[in-house]
Amino acid sequence: MAQGQGWTNWAGRVTCTPQAVASPADERALAAAIRAATGPVRVAGSGHSFTPIVATDGLLLDLKHLSGLIAADPLRQTARLGAGTKIHQIGRALFDMGLNLKNQGDIDRQAIAGALATATHGTGAQLPCLAAELASFRLVTAEGEVLDCSPTQNADVFAGGRVALGLLGVLSEVTLKVDPAYRLKEQTFVAPIAEVLRDLATYRLHHRHFEFFWFPWSDMAAVKILEPTEDPAPEPMTPEQMRARGELMTGDQQAFQAGCEIARFVPQVTPILHRLFTQGATGRTKVRWAHEIFPSPRTVRFNEMEYALPWERGAECLSEIVTGLRARKIWTSFPIEFRFVRQDDLWLSPFYERDAVTLSVHQYYKQDETALFTFCEEVFRRYDGRPHWGKLHTLKAKDLANLYPRFEDFRALRRRLDPKGRFMTPYLAGLMGENGHV
Ligand SMILES: Cc1cc2nc3c(=O)[nH]c(=O)nc-3n(C[C@H](O)[C@H](O)[C@H](O)COP(=O)(O)OP(=O)(O)OC[C@H]3O[C@@H](n4cnc5c(N)ncnc54)[C@H](O)[C@@H]3O)c2cc1C
């Protein structure tokens, strides 16, 4: 166990100095480290959450040695992974077994357990968040006990623990349901936002993956559709190429960053930039294996807020947000991202028993996000929005209890598994209504 050094999240907004940092060699060492810890125990995935959900002044765990594809079963269509496996490490390894993840988000930098813990999702009206594809997991508890959890073993822990913010214990292994390897054809195009919003129900019905980006000062939206195809795809990249690709500062990203820097000092240029950025997204078609086509490099840093809303109200909410931003001259260089996610039965999932639209707003990391996020959050809440656990929001336990029907069940499960609050920090106590917080 090493003396702790400073830790910072991807966006640079959250920092902490843990007493100790440990990278256990295996599950047994992980259990021993948890048992021996004196302060709050947290695991860092890739630090891609915007909230202080990882931060601790106690023990910070890094699961880099509990990573990689352990086994894949093409017949049962399952993949067993070390919890610390980065998503970009999964694609090629699974592909070589004739398999692909069922869906992915915008990037592949996260650790799989980190992505599962916050209900990370991609887009697709028939596709749930990643955690809904869990077949089983192994959980190391506060006492260092290892629980096998599935619909038939420790079923209550499985039910409540698939999205758990690292509050029930540390996942050491996860088994995901996967699909036979598949190719997707990507089509991107620019269309008037009024037409995109008018045709949403059709897009939702007819495409496996549909999303769009609306730069709020443009009247056009950049649409992205992915459809399964039998068309040929290039030979997939090596694992090393996949790792490197996500960190690449492309020409597009360089131009975008330059725009963010100009708009930071002269925000009045934002409407012009928004029209330029939207035009830059125009007309592209390509075919790739699934794991290569989902992620894009995101090298221009930002802070983000995202809420999941009942899908039928997504367009109305988005329109209200954009009208409000324009009227108030609240500036951001970034687009608002609109995605579909299918409902699930995960207690802390923003998609619990509700087909959803997610709306994500971003602010360049060098700019204050307060005005943007305060305004948007007030609107999201009027639409019964549920916040993404990894993205910025101001909700506390009493708000969350009204939004998540199984919130009290989760709290009871957490108290049973971790009565001494070994995984609890002040930030998480605020979310859970513990230690004097409501
Ligand atoms: C550029 C960017 C793009 C993004 N795109 C998307 C997107 O498309 N869709 C989406 O939904 N979200 C997206 N996110 C949000 C991101 O997916 C989530 O915040 C995710 O949780 C980050 O994963 P991580 O591995 O970095 O985890 P961290 O942020 O490091 O940790 C998240 C939580 O997981 C816990 N955790 C980690 N490992 C374990 C473990 N082994 N056992 C128990 N708990 C554990 C941590 O303690 C913490 O509570 C994006 C974020 C960024 C910065």
Short mmCIF file of C-alpha atoms and ligand atoms in Angstrom, two decimals:
data_model
loop_
_atom_site.label_atom_id
_atom_site.label_comp_id
_atom_site.label_asym_id
_atom_site.label_seq_id
_atom_site.Cartn_x
_atom_site.Cartn_y
_atom_site.Cartn_z
CA MET A 1 0.00 0.00 0.00
CA ALA A 2 1.50 3.32 -1.03
CA GLN A 3 1.32 6.69 0.67
CA GLY A 4 -1.52 8.55 -0.99
CA GLN A 5 -0.81 11.14 -3.66
CA GLY A 6 -3.21 13.69 -5.05
CA TRP A 7 -5.99 12.33 -7.28
CA THR A 8 -7.90 14.38 -9.87
CA ASN A 9 -10.88 13.48 -12.02
CA TRP A 10 -10.84 13.73 -15.83
CA ALA A 11 -12.39 17.20 -15.90
CA GLY A 12 -9.98 18.48 -13.24
CA ARG A 13 -12.79 19.75 -11.01
CA VAL A 14 -12.59 17.10 -8.26
CA THR A 15 -9.39 16.49 -6.32
CA CYS A 16 -8.56 14.55 -3.18
CA THR A 17 -5.54 13.39 -1.22
CA PRO A 18 -6.13 9.87 0.06
CA GLN A 19 -4.19 8.60 3.07
CA ALA A 20 -3.26 5.53 1.05
CA VAL A 21 -3.54 4.17 -2.48
CA ALA A 22 -3.56 0.43 -3.17
CA SER A 23 -3.54 -1.68 -6.33
CA PRO A 24 -4.34 -5.16 -5.00
CA ALA A 25 -2.83 -8.04 -6.95
CA ASP A 26 -5.97 -10.18 -6.74
CA GLU A 27 -9.35 -10.53 -5.04
CA ARG A 28 -7.85 -11.88 -1.82
CA ALA A 29 -5.50 -8.88 -1.55
CA LEU A 30 -8.44 -6.60 -2.32
CA ALA A 31 -10.42 -8.08 0.59
CA ALA A 32 -7.41 -7.69 2.90
CA ALA A 33 -6.93 -4.05 1.86
CA ILE A 34 -10.59 -3.26 2.58
CA ARG A 35 -10.43 -4.97 5.99
CA ALA A 36 -7.26 -3.08 6.95
CA ALA A 37 -8.38 0.38 5.79
CA THR A 38 -8.88 3.08 8.39
CA GLY A 39 -10.69 5.83 6.42
CA PRO A 40 -13.43 5.71 3.77
CA VAL A 41 -12.69 3.16 1.03
CA ARG A 42 -13.36 4.22 -2.55
CA VAL A 43 -12.41 2.73 -5.91
CA ALA A 44 -11.28 4.89 -8.80
CA GLY A 45 -12.32 3.60 -12.19
CA SER A 46 -10.98 6.01 -14.80
CA GLY A 47 -12.08 9.14 -12.92
CA HIS A 48 -14.52 10.08 -15.68
CA SER A 49 -17.32 11.02 -13.30
CA PHE A 50 -17.85 14.74 -12.84
CA THR A 51 -19.24 14.41 -9.30
CA PRO A 52 -17.01 13.78 -6.22
CA ILE A 53 -18.21 10.18 -6.20
CA VAL A 54 -14.67 8.74 -6.02
CA ALA A 55 -13.04 11.31 -3.72
CA THR A 56 -11.79 10.06 -0.34
CA ASP A 57 -9.25 11.02 2.30
CA GLY A 58 -9.03 7.34 3.30
CA LEU A 59 -8.08 4.43 1.03
CA LEU A 60 -8.27 4.80 -2.74
CA LEU A 61 -8.24 1.53 -4.67
CA ASP A 62 -7.03 1.07 -8.23
CA LEU A 63 -8.10 -2.25 -9.77
CA LYS A 64 -5.60 -2.29 -12.64
CA HIS A 65 -4.51 -5.81 -11.64
CA LEU A 66 -8.09 -7.08 -11.61
CA SER A 67 -8.60 -6.46 -15.28
CA GLY A 68 -8.97 -8.25 -18.59
CA LEU A 69 -11.32 -10.75 -20.19
CA ILE A 70 -11.40 -13.82 -17.91
CA ALA A 71 -13.71 -15.98 -20.03
CA ALA A 72 -16.28 -15.64 -22.78
CA ASP A 73 -19.03 -18.08 -23.66
CA PRO A 74 -20.20 -17.61 -27.27
CA LEU A 75 -23.05 -20.09 -26.76
CA ARG A 76 -24.51 -18.46 -23.66
CA GLN A 77 -23.41 -15.06 -24.97
CA THR A 78 -21.73 -13.94 -21.78
CA ALA A 79 -18.36 -12.39 -20.96
CA ARG A 80 -16.63 -12.51 -17.57
CA LEU A 81 -14.36 -9.54 -16.93
CA GLY A 82 -12.08 -8.22 -14.23
CA ALA A 83 -13.89 -5.22 -12.72
CA GLY A 84 -11.00 -2.88 -13.50
CA THR A 85 -11.01 -3.64 -17.25
CA LYS A 86 -11.16 -0.48 -19.35
CA ILE A 87 -13.93 -0.57 -21.91
CA HIS A 88 -11.42 0.00 -24.74
CA GLN A 89 -9.67 -3.23 -23.65
CA ILE A 90 -12.89 -5.23 -23.98
CA GLY A 91 -13.73 -4.65 -27.64
CA ARG A 92 -10.96 -6.50 -29.46
CA ALA A 93 -10.71 -9.29 -26.84
CA LEU A 94 -14.43 -10.03 -27.16
CA PHE A 95 -14.36 -9.62 -30.94
CA ASP A 96 -11.70 -12.34 -31.15
CA MET A 97 -14.25 -14.63 -29.44
CA GLY A 98 -16.92 -13.61 -31.99
CA LEU A 99 -18.72 -11.28 -29.55
CA ASN A 100 -19.46 -7.59 -28.93
CA LEU A 101 -21.02 -5.58 -26.11
CA LYS A 102 -24.71 -4.90 -26.77
CA ASN A 103 -24.24 -1.15 -26.59
CA GLN A 104 -21.68 1.45 -25.52
CA GLY A 105 -21.57 5.12 -24.64
CA ASP A 106 -19.74 7.98 -26.35
CA ILE A 107 -16.30 7.01 -25.07
CA ASP A 108 -14.49 3.81 -24.09
CA ARG A 109 -12.10 5.20 -21.47
CA GLN A 110 -14.06 4.10 -18.38
CA ALA A 111 -13.37 1.03 -16.26
CA ILE A 112 -16.26 -1.38 -16.73
CA ALA A 113 -17.17 -1.38 -13.01
CA GLY A 114 -17.00 2.43 -12.92
CA ALA A 115 -19.38 2.64 -15.87
CA LEU A 116 -21.78 0.11 -14.34
CA ALA A 117 -21.78 1.85 -10.95
CA THR A 118 -23.34 5.06 -12.34
CA ALA A 119 -25.73 3.51 -14.92
CA THR A 120 -23.64 4.63 -17.88
CA HIS A 121 -25.56 4.20 -21.14
CA GLY A 122 -25.40 4.63 -24.89
CA THR A 123 -28.38 5.40 -27.10
CA GLY A 124 -31.15 3.13 -28.39
CA ALA A 125 -34.85 3.03 -27.61
CA GLN A 126 -34.68 -0.75 -27.19
CA LEU A 127 -31.33 -0.78 -25.39
CA PRO A 128 -30.97 -0.30 -21.62
CA CYS A 129 -27.98 1.04 -19.69
CA LEU A 130 -24.89 -1.20 -19.43
CA ALA A 131 -25.70 -2.35 -15.87
CA ALA A 132 -28.99 -3.86 -17.05
CA GLU A 133 -26.88 -6.33 -19.08
CA LEU A 134 -25.20 -7.74 -15.96
CA ALA A 135 -25.69 -11.49 -15.59
CA SER A 136 -23.77 -11.69 -12.30
CA PHE A 137 -21.00 -10.05 -10.28
CA ARG A 138 -18.66 -10.73 -7.39
CA LEU A 139 -18.78 -8.19 -4.58
CA VAL A 140 -16.17 -7.77 -1.84
CA THR A 141 -18.00 -6.37 1.18
CA ALA A 142 -16.90 -4.06 3.99
CA GLU A 143 -15.98 -7.13 6.08
CA GLY A 144 -13.87 -8.55 3.26
CA GLU A 145 -16.41 -11.27 2.48
CA VAL A 146 -16.87 -12.20 -1.21
CA LEU A 147 -20.48 -12.51 -2.43
CA ASP A 148 -21.48 -14.12 -5.72
CA CYS A 149 -24.52 -12.17 -6.87
CA SER A 150 -26.96 -13.13 -9.64
CA PRO A 151 -30.72 -13.58 -10.04
CA THR A 152 -30.33 -16.89 -8.16
CA GLN A 153 -27.56 -16.13 -5.63
CA ASN A 154 -27.80 -13.23 -3.18
CA ALA A 155 -30.65 -12.09 -5.40
CA ASP A 156 -31.47 -9.00 -3.31
CA VAL A 157 -27.88 -7.76 -3.56
CA PHE A 158 -27.98 -8.42 -7.30
CA ALA A 159 -31.28 -6.54 -7.64
CA GLY A 160 -30.05 -3.48 -5.75
CA GLY A 161 -26.34 -3.67 -6.49
CA ARG A 162 -26.08 -3.37 -10.25
CA VAL A 163 -26.07 0.43 -9.99
CA ALA A 164 -24.65 1.12 -6.54
CA LEU A 165 -22.14 4.02 -6.73
CA GLY A 166 -19.61 1.77 -5.00
CA LEU A 167 -21.67 1.98 -1.79
CA LEU A 168 -22.27 -1.74 -1.20
CA GLY A 169 -18.70 -2.92 -1.64
CA VAL A 170 -16.13 -3.36 -4.37
CA LEU A 171 -16.90 -5.34 -7.52
CA SER A 172 -14.04 -7.68 -8.35
CA GLU A 173 -15.57 -9.44 -11.37
CA VAL A 174 -18.57 -8.84 -13.59
CA THR A 175 -20.32 -11.09 -16.12
CA LEU A 176 -22.14 -9.28 -18.90
CA LYS A 177 -24.66 -10.48 -21.45
CA VAL A 178 -23.19 -9.85 -24.91
CA ASP A 179 -24.15 -10.26 -28.58
CA PRO A 180 -22.55 -12.13 -31.47
CA ALA A 181 -20.10 -9.72 -33.14
CA TYR A 182 -21.94 -7.26 -35.37
CA ARG A 183 -21.22 -4.43 -37.78
CA LEU A 184 -22.90 -1.05 -37.73
CA LYS A 185 -23.32 1.52 -40.47
CA GLU A 186 -22.98 5.09 -39.22
CA GLN A 187 -24.81 7.88 -40.98
CA THR A 188 -24.40 11.47 -39.86
CA PHE A 189 -26.27 14.38 -41.35
CA VAL A 190 -27.43 17.87 -40.50
CA ALA A 191 -31.17 18.64 -40.48
CA PRO A 192 -33.39 21.50 -39.30
CA ILE A 193 -34.02 21.01 -35.58
CA ALA A 194 -37.75 21.60 -36.07
CA GLU A 195 -37.89 18.59 -38.43
CA VAL A 196 -35.80 16.38 -36.15
CA LEU A 197 -38.06 17.12 -33.18
CA ARG A 198 -41.18 16.61 -35.32
CA ASP A 199 -39.96 13.18 -36.50
CA LEU A 200 -38.61 11.91 -33.18
CA ALA A 201 -41.16 9.11 -32.73
CA THR A 202 -40.29 7.77 -36.19
CA TYR A 203 -36.54 7.91 -35.54
CA ARG A 204 -37.10 6.19 -32.20
CA LEU A 205 -39.07 3.39 -33.77
CA HIS A 206 -36.93 2.71 -36.82
CA HIS A 207 -33.30 2.93 -35.69
CA ARG A 208 -31.28 0.76 -33.31
CA HIS A 209 -29.23 3.79 -32.27
CA PHE A 210 -30.34 7.38 -32.81
CA GLU A 211 -28.98 10.55 -31.25
CA PHE A 212 -28.49 14.17 -32.11
CA PHE A 213 -26.44 17.14 -30.99
CA TRP A 214 -27.99 20.60 -30.95
CA PHE A 215 -25.69 23.60 -30.64
CA PRO A 216 -28.25 25.91 -29.01
CA TRP A 217 -27.57 28.94 -31.21
CA SER A 218 -28.03 27.01 -34.44
CA ASP A 219 -31.38 26.06 -35.99
CA MET A 220 -29.91 22.81 -37.28
CA ALA A 221 -29.05 19.58 -35.47
CA ALA A 222 -26.26 17.08 -36.16
CA VAL A 223 -27.93 13.65 -36.30
CA LYS A 224 -26.12 10.32 -35.86
CA ILE A 225 -27.74 6.98 -36.69
CA LEU A 226 -26.21 3.51 -36.33
CA GLU A 227 -27.85 0.53 -37.99
CA PRO A 228 -26.77 -3.13 -38.14
CA THR A 229 -25.40 -4.05 -41.55
CA GLU A 230 -23.84 -6.96 -43.42
CA ASP A 231 -21.66 -4.56 -45.45
CA PRO A 232 -17.93 -5.22 -45.11
CA ALA A 233 -15.96 -3.41 -42.39
CA PRO A 234 -12.20 -2.82 -42.23
CA GLU A 235 -10.05 -5.20 -40.16
CA PRO A 236 -10.56 -4.14 -36.52
CA MET A 237 -7.83 -2.23 -34.72
CA THR A 238 -5.39 -3.83 -32.32
CA PRO A 239 -5.94 -3.26 -28.59
CA GLU A 240 -3.04 -0.79 -28.61
CA GLN A 241 -4.58 1.16 -31.49
CA MET A 242 -7.91 1.26 -29.63
CA ARG A 243 -6.22 2.56 -26.49
CA ALA A 244 -4.35 5.26 -28.41
CA ARG A 245 -7.32 6.33 -30.54
CA GLY A 246 -9.34 7.60 -27.59
CA GLU A 247 -6.57 9.99 -26.53
CA LEU A 248 -6.00 11.38 -30.02
CA MET A 249 -6.48 15.12 -30.50
CA THR A 250 -8.07 15.05 -33.97
CA GLY A 251 -8.21 18.07 -36.29
CA ASP A 252 -11.92 18.45 -35.45
CA GLN A 253 -11.17 18.49 -31.74
CA GLN A 254 -8.37 21.02 -32.21
CA ALA A 255 -10.69 23.34 -34.13
CA PHE A 256 -13.38 22.89 -31.50
CA GLN A 257 -10.96 23.66 -28.66
CA ALA A 258 -9.81 26.81 -30.47
CA GLY A 259 -13.47 27.84 -30.72
CA CYS A 260 -13.98 27.21 -26.98
CA GLU A 261 -10.97 29.38 -26.16
CA ILE A 262 -12.23 32.26 -28.32
CA ALA A 263 -15.77 32.02 -26.93
CA ARG A 264 -14.44 31.98 -23.38
CA PHE A 265 -13.17 35.55 -23.84
CA VAL A 266 -15.70 36.77 -26.43
CA PRO A 267 -18.92 34.85 -25.74
CA GLN A 268 -20.84 36.92 -28.30
CA VAL A 269 -19.16 34.87 -31.06
CA THR A 270 -20.93 31.73 -29.80
CA PRO A 271 -23.86 31.91 -32.28
CA ILE A 272 -21.43 32.08 -35.23
CA LEU A 273 -19.34 29.23 -33.84
CA HIS A 274 -22.43 27.11 -33.27
CA ARG A 275 -23.45 27.41 -36.90
CA LEU A 276 -19.90 26.55 -38.02
CA PHE A 277 -19.61 23.56 -35.67
CA THR A 278 -22.96 22.22 -36.86
CA GLN A 279 -21.98 22.49 -40.54
CA GLY A 280 -18.71 20.72 -39.71
CA ALA A 281 -20.69 17.65 -38.63
CA THR A 282 -22.27 17.12 -42.02
CA GLY A 283 -22.68 13.99 -44.16
CA ARG A 284 -20.63 10.88 -43.40
CA THR A 285 -21.24 7.17 -43.81
CA LYS A 286 -18.96 4.40 -42.59
CA VAL A 287 -19.13 0.76 -41.53
CA ARG A 288 -17.19 -0.64 -38.57
CA TRP A 289 -17.41 -3.48 -36.06
CA ALA A 290 -19.57 -2.34 -33.14
CA HIS A 291 -16.83 -1.75 -30.56
CA GLU A 292 -15.03 0.62 -32.94
CA ILE A 293 -17.98 2.69 -34.03
CA PHE A 294 -19.54 3.59 -30.67
CA PRO A 295 -16.69 5.55 -29.05
CA SER A 296 -15.27 8.85 -30.27
CA PRO A 297 -12.27 10.74 -28.90
CA ARG A 298 -13.35 13.41 -26.40
CA THR A 299 -10.16 15.33 -25.79
CA VAL A 300 -11.60 18.80 -25.19
CA ARG A 301 -12.39 18.75 -21.50
CA PHE A 302 -15.70 19.86 -20.05
CA ASN A 303 -18.05 19.52 -17.11
CA GLU A 304 -21.43 17.96 -17.70
CA MET A 305 -24.96 17.70 -16.31
CA GLU A 306 -27.37 15.07 -17.60
CA TYR A 307 -30.93 14.22 -16.66
CA ALA A 308 -33.12 11.35 -17.84
CA LEU A 309 -36.72 12.38 -18.58
CA PRO A 310 -39.85 10.50 -19.63
CA TRP A 311 -39.18 10.07 -23.34
CA GLU A 312 -42.45 11.63 -24.46
CA ARG A 313 -41.44 14.94 -22.85
CA GLY A 314 -37.88 15.09 -24.13
CA ALA A 315 -38.50 17.38 -27.11
CA GLU A 316 -40.58 19.83 -25.09
CA CYS A 317 -37.96 20.02 -22.35
CA LEU A 318 -35.13 20.50 -24.84
CA SER A 319 -37.00 23.31 -26.60
CA GLU A 320 -37.63 25.05 -23.28
CA ILE A 321 -33.95 24.79 -22.37
CA VAL A 322 -32.73 26.23 -25.65
CA THR A 323 -35.29 29.05 -25.64
CA GLY A 324 -34.25 29.90 -22.07
CA LEU A 325 -30.52 29.84 -22.83
CA ARG A 326 -30.98 32.14 -25.80
CA ALA A 327 -33.24 34.56 -23.89
CA ARG A 328 -30.88 34.73 -20.91
CA LYS A 329 -27.70 34.75 -23.01
CA ILE A 330 -26.27 31.86 -21.05
CA TRP A 331 -23.32 30.77 -23.15
CA THR A 332 -21.76 27.40 -23.80
CA SER A 333 -19.67 26.34 -26.78
CA PHE A 334 -20.92 22.76 -26.51
CA PRO A 335 -23.99 21.11 -28.03
CA ILE A 336 -26.81 19.53 -26.05
CA GLU A 337 -26.84 15.77 -26.60
CA PHE A 338 -30.15 13.92 -26.96
CA ARG A 339 -30.32 10.11 -26.58
CA PHE A 340 -32.89 7.37 -26.02
CA VAL A 341 -32.53 4.71 -23.29
CA ARG A 342 -34.84 1.75 -22.59
CA GLN A 343 -36.35 1.27 -19.14
CA ASP A 344 -35.01 -1.31 -16.66
CA ASP A 345 -35.60 -2.61 -13.13
CA LEU A 346 -32.39 -1.45 -11.42
CA TRP A 347 -33.20 0.28 -8.14
CA LEU A 348 -30.92 3.29 -8.61
CA SER A 349 -31.13 3.48 -12.38
CA PRO A 350 -32.36 6.80 -13.84
CA PHE A 351 -34.27 4.54 -16.26
CA TYR A 352 -36.09 2.58 -13.54
CA GLU A 353 -39.41 1.50 -15.07
CA ARG A 354 -39.33 4.47 -17.44
CA ASP A 355 -38.35 4.67 -21.13
CA ALA A 356 -36.25 7.79 -21.25
CA VAL A 357 -34.60 10.53 -23.19
CA THR A 358 -31.34 11.81 -21.76
CA LEU A 359 -30.38 15.46 -22.23
CA SER A 360 -26.75 16.34 -21.55
CA VAL A 361 -25.43 19.89 -21.23
CA HIS A 362 -21.73 20.67 -21.14
CA GLN A 363 -19.52 23.59 -20.19
CA TYR A 364 -15.87 24.01 -21.26
CA TYR A 365 -13.72 23.07 -18.26
CA LYS A 366 -12.09 26.49 -18.02
CA GLN A 367 -15.47 28.22 -17.71
CA ASP A 368 -17.81 28.49 -14.75
CA GLU A 369 -20.75 26.16 -15.30
CA THR A 370 -22.98 27.61 -12.54
CA ALA A 371 -25.37 29.74 -14.62
CA LEU A 372 -25.80 27.05 -17.28
CA PHE A 373 -26.35 24.14 -14.90
CA THR A 374 -28.54 26.06 -12.43
CA PHE A 375 -30.91 27.09 -15.21
CA CYS A 376 -30.99 23.66 -16.87
CA GLU A 377 -31.44 21.76 -13.62
CA GLU A 378 -34.46 23.86 -12.68
CA VAL A 379 -36.06 22.95 -16.03
CA PHE A 380 -35.05 19.26 -15.85
CA ARG A 381 -36.63 18.96 -12.42
CA ARG A 382 -39.94 20.33 -13.65
CA TYR A 383 -39.96 17.48 -16.18
CA ASP A 384 -39.45 14.83 -13.45
CA GLY A 385 -35.84 14.40 -14.51
CA ARG A 386 -33.56 11.94 -12.74
CA PRO A 387 -29.86 12.89 -12.62
CA HIS A 388 -26.98 10.80 -13.99
CA TRP A 389 -24.99 9.69 -10.92
CA GLY A 390 -21.67 10.49 -12.55
CA LYS A 391 -22.63 13.97 -13.80
CA LEU A 392 -23.11 17.21 -11.91
CA HIS A 393 -26.36 17.82 -10.06
CA THR A 394 -27.36 19.31 -6.71
CA LEU A 395 -29.93 16.78 -5.50
CA LYS A 396 -29.87 15.33 -2.00
CA ALA A 397 -31.50 12.30 -0.38
CA LYS A 398 -34.95 13.79 0.10
CA ASP A 399 -35.16 14.82 -3.58
CA LEU A 400 -33.80 11.47 -4.74
CA ALA A 401 -36.26 9.52 -2.61
CA ASN A 402 -39.10 11.15 -4.57
CA LEU A 403 -37.55 10.27 -7.92
CA TYR A 404 -36.35 6.71 -7.32
CA PRO A 405 -39.19 4.41 -6.17
CA ARG A 406 -36.72 1.86 -4.70
CA PHE A 407 -34.50 4.44 -2.98
CA GLU A 408 -35.47 3.33 0.54
CA ASP A 409 -34.84 -0.32 -0.40
CA PHE A 410 -31.36 0.63 -1.57
CA ARG A 411 -30.67 2.54 1.64
CA ALA A 412 -31.75 -0.46 3.71
CA LEU A 413 -29.55 -2.80 1.64
CA ARG A 414 -26.60 -0.43 2.03
CA ARG A 415 -27.03 -0.26 5.82
CA ARG A 416 -27.20 -4.06 6.01
CA LEU A 417 -24.04 -4.60 3.93
CA ASP A 418 -22.04 -1.66 5.27
CA PRO A 419 -23.42 -0.77 8.72
CA LYS A 420 -20.26 1.10 9.71
CA GLY A 421 -20.21 3.20 6.55
CA ARG A 422 -16.77 2.02 5.38
CA PHE A 423 -17.58 3.10 1.79
CA MET A 424 -19.27 6.36 2.84
CA THR A 425 -17.88 9.86 2.30
CA PRO A 426 -19.46 13.24 3.13
CA TYR A 427 -20.58 13.65 -0.50
CA LEU A 428 -22.23 10.23 -0.58
CA ALA A 429 -23.78 10.76 2.86
CA GLY A 430 -25.53 13.78 1.35
CA LEU A 431 -26.95 11.60 -1.43
CA MET A 432 -27.99 8.83 0.93
CA GLY A 433 -29.28 10.99 3.78
CA GLU A 434 -26.82 9.51 6.29
CA ASN A 435 -24.70 11.07 9.07
CA GLY A 436 -27.13 13.88 9.75
CA HIS A 437 -27.85 14.69 6.08
CA VAL A 438 -31.44 14.65 4.82
C1 LIG B 1 -15.73 12.40 -21.84
C2 LIG B 1 -16.82 11.66 -21.10
C3 LIG B 1 -17.79 10.99 -21.83
C4 LIG B 1 -18.81 10.30 -21.17
N1 LIG B 1 -19.77 9.65 -21.92
C5 LIG B 1 -20.79 9.03 -21.29
C6 LIG B 1 -21.81 8.36 -22.03
O1 LIG B 1 -21.77 8.30 -23.26
N2 LIG B 1 -22.84 7.81 -21.34
C7 LIG B 1 -22.92 7.88 -19.98
O2 LIG B 1 -23.89 7.38 -19.41
N3 LIG B 1 -21.95 8.46 -19.25
C8 LIG B 1 -20.89 9.02 -19.87
N4 LIG B 1 -19.90 9.61 -19.12
C9 LIG B 1 -19.94 9.46 -17.66
C10 LIG B 1 -19.14 8.21 -17.22
O3 LIG B 1 -19.44 7.10 -18.04
C11 LIG B 1 -19.49 7.82 -15.79
O4 LIG B 1 -19.30 8.88 -14.92
C12 LIG B 1 -18.70 6.60 -15.33
O5 LIG B 1 -19.13 6.23 -14.05
C13 LIG B 1 -17.20 6.84 -15.33
O6 LIG B 1 -16.52 5.62 -15.25
P1 LIG B 1 -15.08 5.54 -14.56
O7 LIG B 1 -14.51 4.21 -14.84
O8 LIG B 1 -14.28 6.71 -14.91
O9 LIG B 1 -15.53 5.56 -13.04
P2 LIG B 1 -15.18 6.61 -11.89
O10 LIG B 1 -15.72 7.93 -12.28
O11 LIG B 1 -13.76 6.51 -11.54
O12 LIG B 1 -16.07 5.99 -10.72
C14 LIG B 1 -17.47 5.99 -10.79
C15 LIG B 1 -18.05 5.24 -9.61
O13 LIG B 1 -17.79 3.85 -9.77
C16 LIG B 1 -17.23 3.35 -8.57
N5 LIG B 1 -16.43 2.18 -8.89
C17 LIG B 1 -15.41 2.09 -9.77
N6 LIG B 1 -14.94 0.83 -9.78
C18 LIG B 1 -15.67 0.13 -8.89
C19 LIG B 1 -15.66 -1.22 -8.45
N7 LIG B 1 -14.78 -2.11 -8.91
N8 LIG B 1 -16.56 -1.60 -7.52
C20 LIG B 1 -17.46 -0.72 -7.03
N9 LIG B 1 -17.51 0.56 -7.41
C21 LIG B 1 -16.62 0.98 -8.33
C22 LIG B 1 -16.44 4.52 -8.04
O14 LIG B 1 -16.10 4.38 -6.69
C23 LIG B 1 -17.44 5.63 -8.27
O15 LIG B 1 -18.43 5.60 -7.29
C24 LIG B 1 -18.86 10.28 -19.75
C25 LIG B 1 -17.87 10.95 -19.01
C26 LIG B 1 -16.86 11.63 -19.69
C27 LIG B 1 -15.80 12.35 -18.90
#
